[in-house]
PDB file of C-alpha atoms in Angstrom:
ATOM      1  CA  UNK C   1     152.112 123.238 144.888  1.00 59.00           C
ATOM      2  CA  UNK C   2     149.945 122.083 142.103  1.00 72.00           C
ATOM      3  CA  UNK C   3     150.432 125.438 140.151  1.00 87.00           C
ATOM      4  CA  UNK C   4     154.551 124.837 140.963  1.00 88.00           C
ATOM      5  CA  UNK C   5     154.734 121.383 138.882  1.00 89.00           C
ATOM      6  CA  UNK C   6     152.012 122.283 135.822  1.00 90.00           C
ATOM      7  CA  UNK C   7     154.315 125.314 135.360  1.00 92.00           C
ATOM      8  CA  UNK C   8     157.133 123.015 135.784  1.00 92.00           C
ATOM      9  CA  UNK C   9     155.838 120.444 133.281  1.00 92.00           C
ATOM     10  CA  UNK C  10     154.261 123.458 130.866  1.00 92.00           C
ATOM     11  CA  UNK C  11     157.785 124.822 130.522  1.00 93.00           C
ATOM     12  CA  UNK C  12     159.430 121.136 130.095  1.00 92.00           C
ATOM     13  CA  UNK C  13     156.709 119.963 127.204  1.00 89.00           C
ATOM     14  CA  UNK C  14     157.687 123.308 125.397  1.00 89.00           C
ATOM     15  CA  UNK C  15     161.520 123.170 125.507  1.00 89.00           C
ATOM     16  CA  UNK C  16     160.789 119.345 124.209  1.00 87.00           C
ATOM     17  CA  UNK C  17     158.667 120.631 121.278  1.00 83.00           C
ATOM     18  CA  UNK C  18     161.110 123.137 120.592  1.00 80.00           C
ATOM     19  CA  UNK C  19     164.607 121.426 120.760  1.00 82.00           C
ATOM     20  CA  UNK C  20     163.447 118.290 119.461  1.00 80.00           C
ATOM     21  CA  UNK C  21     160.238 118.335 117.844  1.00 76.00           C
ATOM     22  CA  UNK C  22     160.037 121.819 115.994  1.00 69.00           C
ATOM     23  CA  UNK C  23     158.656 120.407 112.781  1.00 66.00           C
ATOM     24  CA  UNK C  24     155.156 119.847 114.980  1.00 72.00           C
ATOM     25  CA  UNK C  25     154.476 123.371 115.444  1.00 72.00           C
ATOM     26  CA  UNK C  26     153.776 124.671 111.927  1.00 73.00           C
ATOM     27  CA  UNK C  27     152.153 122.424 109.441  1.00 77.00           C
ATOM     28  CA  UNK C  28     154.598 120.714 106.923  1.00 80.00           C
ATOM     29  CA  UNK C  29     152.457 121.449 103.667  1.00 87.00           C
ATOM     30  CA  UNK C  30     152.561 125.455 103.187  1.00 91.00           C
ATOM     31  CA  UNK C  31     151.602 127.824 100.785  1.00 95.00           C
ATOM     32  CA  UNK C  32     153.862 130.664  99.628  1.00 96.00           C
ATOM     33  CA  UNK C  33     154.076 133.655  97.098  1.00 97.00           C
ATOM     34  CA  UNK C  34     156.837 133.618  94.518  1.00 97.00           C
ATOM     35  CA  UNK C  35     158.687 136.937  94.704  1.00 96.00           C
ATOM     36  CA  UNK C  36     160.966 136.729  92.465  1.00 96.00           C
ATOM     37  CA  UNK C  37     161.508 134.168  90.002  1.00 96.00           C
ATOM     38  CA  UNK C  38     165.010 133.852  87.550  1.00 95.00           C
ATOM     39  CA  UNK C  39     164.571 131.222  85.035  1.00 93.00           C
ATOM     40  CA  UNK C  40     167.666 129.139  83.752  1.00 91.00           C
ATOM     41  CA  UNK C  41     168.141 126.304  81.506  1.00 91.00           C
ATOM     42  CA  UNK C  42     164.247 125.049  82.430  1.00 88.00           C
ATOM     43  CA  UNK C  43     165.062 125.693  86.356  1.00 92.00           C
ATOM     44  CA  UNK C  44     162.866 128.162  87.762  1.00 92.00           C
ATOM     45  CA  UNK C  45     165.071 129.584  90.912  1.00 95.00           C
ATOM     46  CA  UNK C  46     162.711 131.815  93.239  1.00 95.00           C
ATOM     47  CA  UNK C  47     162.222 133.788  96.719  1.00 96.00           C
ATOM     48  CA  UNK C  48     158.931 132.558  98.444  1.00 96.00           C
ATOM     49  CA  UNK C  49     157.441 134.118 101.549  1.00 96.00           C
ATOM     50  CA  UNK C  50     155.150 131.783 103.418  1.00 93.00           C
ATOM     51  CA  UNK C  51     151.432 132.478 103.838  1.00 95.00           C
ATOM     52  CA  UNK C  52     148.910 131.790 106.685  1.00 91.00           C
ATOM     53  CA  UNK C  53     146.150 129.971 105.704  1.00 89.00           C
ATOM     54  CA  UNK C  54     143.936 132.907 105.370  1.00 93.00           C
ATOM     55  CA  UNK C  55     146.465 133.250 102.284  1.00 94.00           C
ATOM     56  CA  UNK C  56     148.218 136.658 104.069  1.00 94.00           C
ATOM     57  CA  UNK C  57     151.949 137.069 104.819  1.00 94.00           C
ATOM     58  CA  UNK C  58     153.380 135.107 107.742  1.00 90.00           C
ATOM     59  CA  UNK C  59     155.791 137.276 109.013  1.00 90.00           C
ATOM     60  CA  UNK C  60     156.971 134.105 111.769  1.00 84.00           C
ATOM     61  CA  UNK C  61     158.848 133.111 108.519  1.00 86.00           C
ATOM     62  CA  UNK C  62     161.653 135.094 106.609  1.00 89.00           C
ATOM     63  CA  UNK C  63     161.893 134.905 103.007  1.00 93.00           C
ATOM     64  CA  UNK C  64     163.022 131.746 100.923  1.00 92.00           C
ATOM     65  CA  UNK C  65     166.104 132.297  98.915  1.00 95.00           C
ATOM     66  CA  UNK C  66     167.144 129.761  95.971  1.00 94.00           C
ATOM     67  CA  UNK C  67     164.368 127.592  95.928  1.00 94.00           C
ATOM     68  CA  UNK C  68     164.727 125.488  92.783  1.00 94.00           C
ATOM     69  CA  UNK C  69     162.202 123.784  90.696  1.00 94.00           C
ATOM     70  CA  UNK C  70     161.471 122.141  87.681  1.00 94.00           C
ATOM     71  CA  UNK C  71     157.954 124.141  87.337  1.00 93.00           C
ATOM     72  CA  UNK C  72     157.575 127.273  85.685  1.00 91.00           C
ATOM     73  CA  UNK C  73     156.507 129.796  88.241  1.00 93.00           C
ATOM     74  CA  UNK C  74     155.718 133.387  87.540  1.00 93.00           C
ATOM     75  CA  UNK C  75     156.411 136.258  90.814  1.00 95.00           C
ATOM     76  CA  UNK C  76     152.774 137.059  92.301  1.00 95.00           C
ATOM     77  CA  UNK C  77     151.992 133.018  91.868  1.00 95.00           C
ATOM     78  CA  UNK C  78     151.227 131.059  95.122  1.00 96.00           C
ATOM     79  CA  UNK C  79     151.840 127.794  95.295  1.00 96.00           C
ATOM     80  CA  UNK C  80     152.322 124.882  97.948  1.00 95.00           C
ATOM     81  CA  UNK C  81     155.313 123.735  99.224  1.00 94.00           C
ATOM     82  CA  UNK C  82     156.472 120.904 102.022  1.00 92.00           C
ATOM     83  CA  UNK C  83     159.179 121.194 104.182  1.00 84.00           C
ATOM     84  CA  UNK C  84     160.373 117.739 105.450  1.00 79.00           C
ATOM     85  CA  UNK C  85     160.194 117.298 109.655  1.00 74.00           C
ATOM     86  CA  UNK C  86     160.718 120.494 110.072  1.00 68.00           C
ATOM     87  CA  UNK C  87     164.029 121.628 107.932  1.00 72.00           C
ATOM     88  CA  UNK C  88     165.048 123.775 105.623  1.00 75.00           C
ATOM     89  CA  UNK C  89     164.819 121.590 102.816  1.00 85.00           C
ATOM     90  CA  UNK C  90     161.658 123.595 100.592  1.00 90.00           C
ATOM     91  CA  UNK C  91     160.114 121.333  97.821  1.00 92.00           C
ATOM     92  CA  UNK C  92     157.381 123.135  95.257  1.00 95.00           C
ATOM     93  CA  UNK C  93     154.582 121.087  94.891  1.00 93.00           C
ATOM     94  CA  UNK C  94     152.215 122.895  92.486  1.00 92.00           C
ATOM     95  CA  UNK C  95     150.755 125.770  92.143  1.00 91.00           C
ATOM     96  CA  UNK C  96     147.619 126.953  94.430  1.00 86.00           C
ATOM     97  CA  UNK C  97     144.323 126.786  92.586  1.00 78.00           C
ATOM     98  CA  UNK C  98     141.146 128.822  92.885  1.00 67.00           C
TER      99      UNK C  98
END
């Protein structure tokens, strides 16, 4: 019976996390590789693909279309980024350094 109600409250905590809590599962600073970068009127627009923190690909994340900043990024360039409780909302803080 005691196996019946862990699973049971196991399952529950998880749906909770998930529906209403997703921005606890992944940190909310990041880092990320600029893939491409178009630069317009001082606007750097970029695709960034989110790194683990061992700094490889994190393939749980698709790539970041249209982020906008007011830094000059160059593609191959990580830098750090937040995303606000959870959404989609990507802000570049800096760049990574050694």
């Amino acid at each position: 019976m005691s196996d019946m109600l862990k699973t049971f409250v196991t399952k529950e905590l998880k749906e909770q996390i998930e529906n209403k809590y997703a921005h606890i599962k992944y940190p909310v600073g990041l880092y990320a590789k600029v893939l491409q970068v178009k630069k317009e009127n001082g606007i750097s627009e970029c695709v960034l693909k989110i790194l683990d923190k061992n700094l490889s690909e994190d393939n749980a994340f698709s790539e970041l279309p249209g982020i906008k900043t007011e830094l000059e990024l160059k593609k191959g360039e990580i830098v750090v980024i937040l995303l606000l409780y959870g959404g989609n909302q990507v802000y570049v803080l800096g760049r990574k350094t050694a």
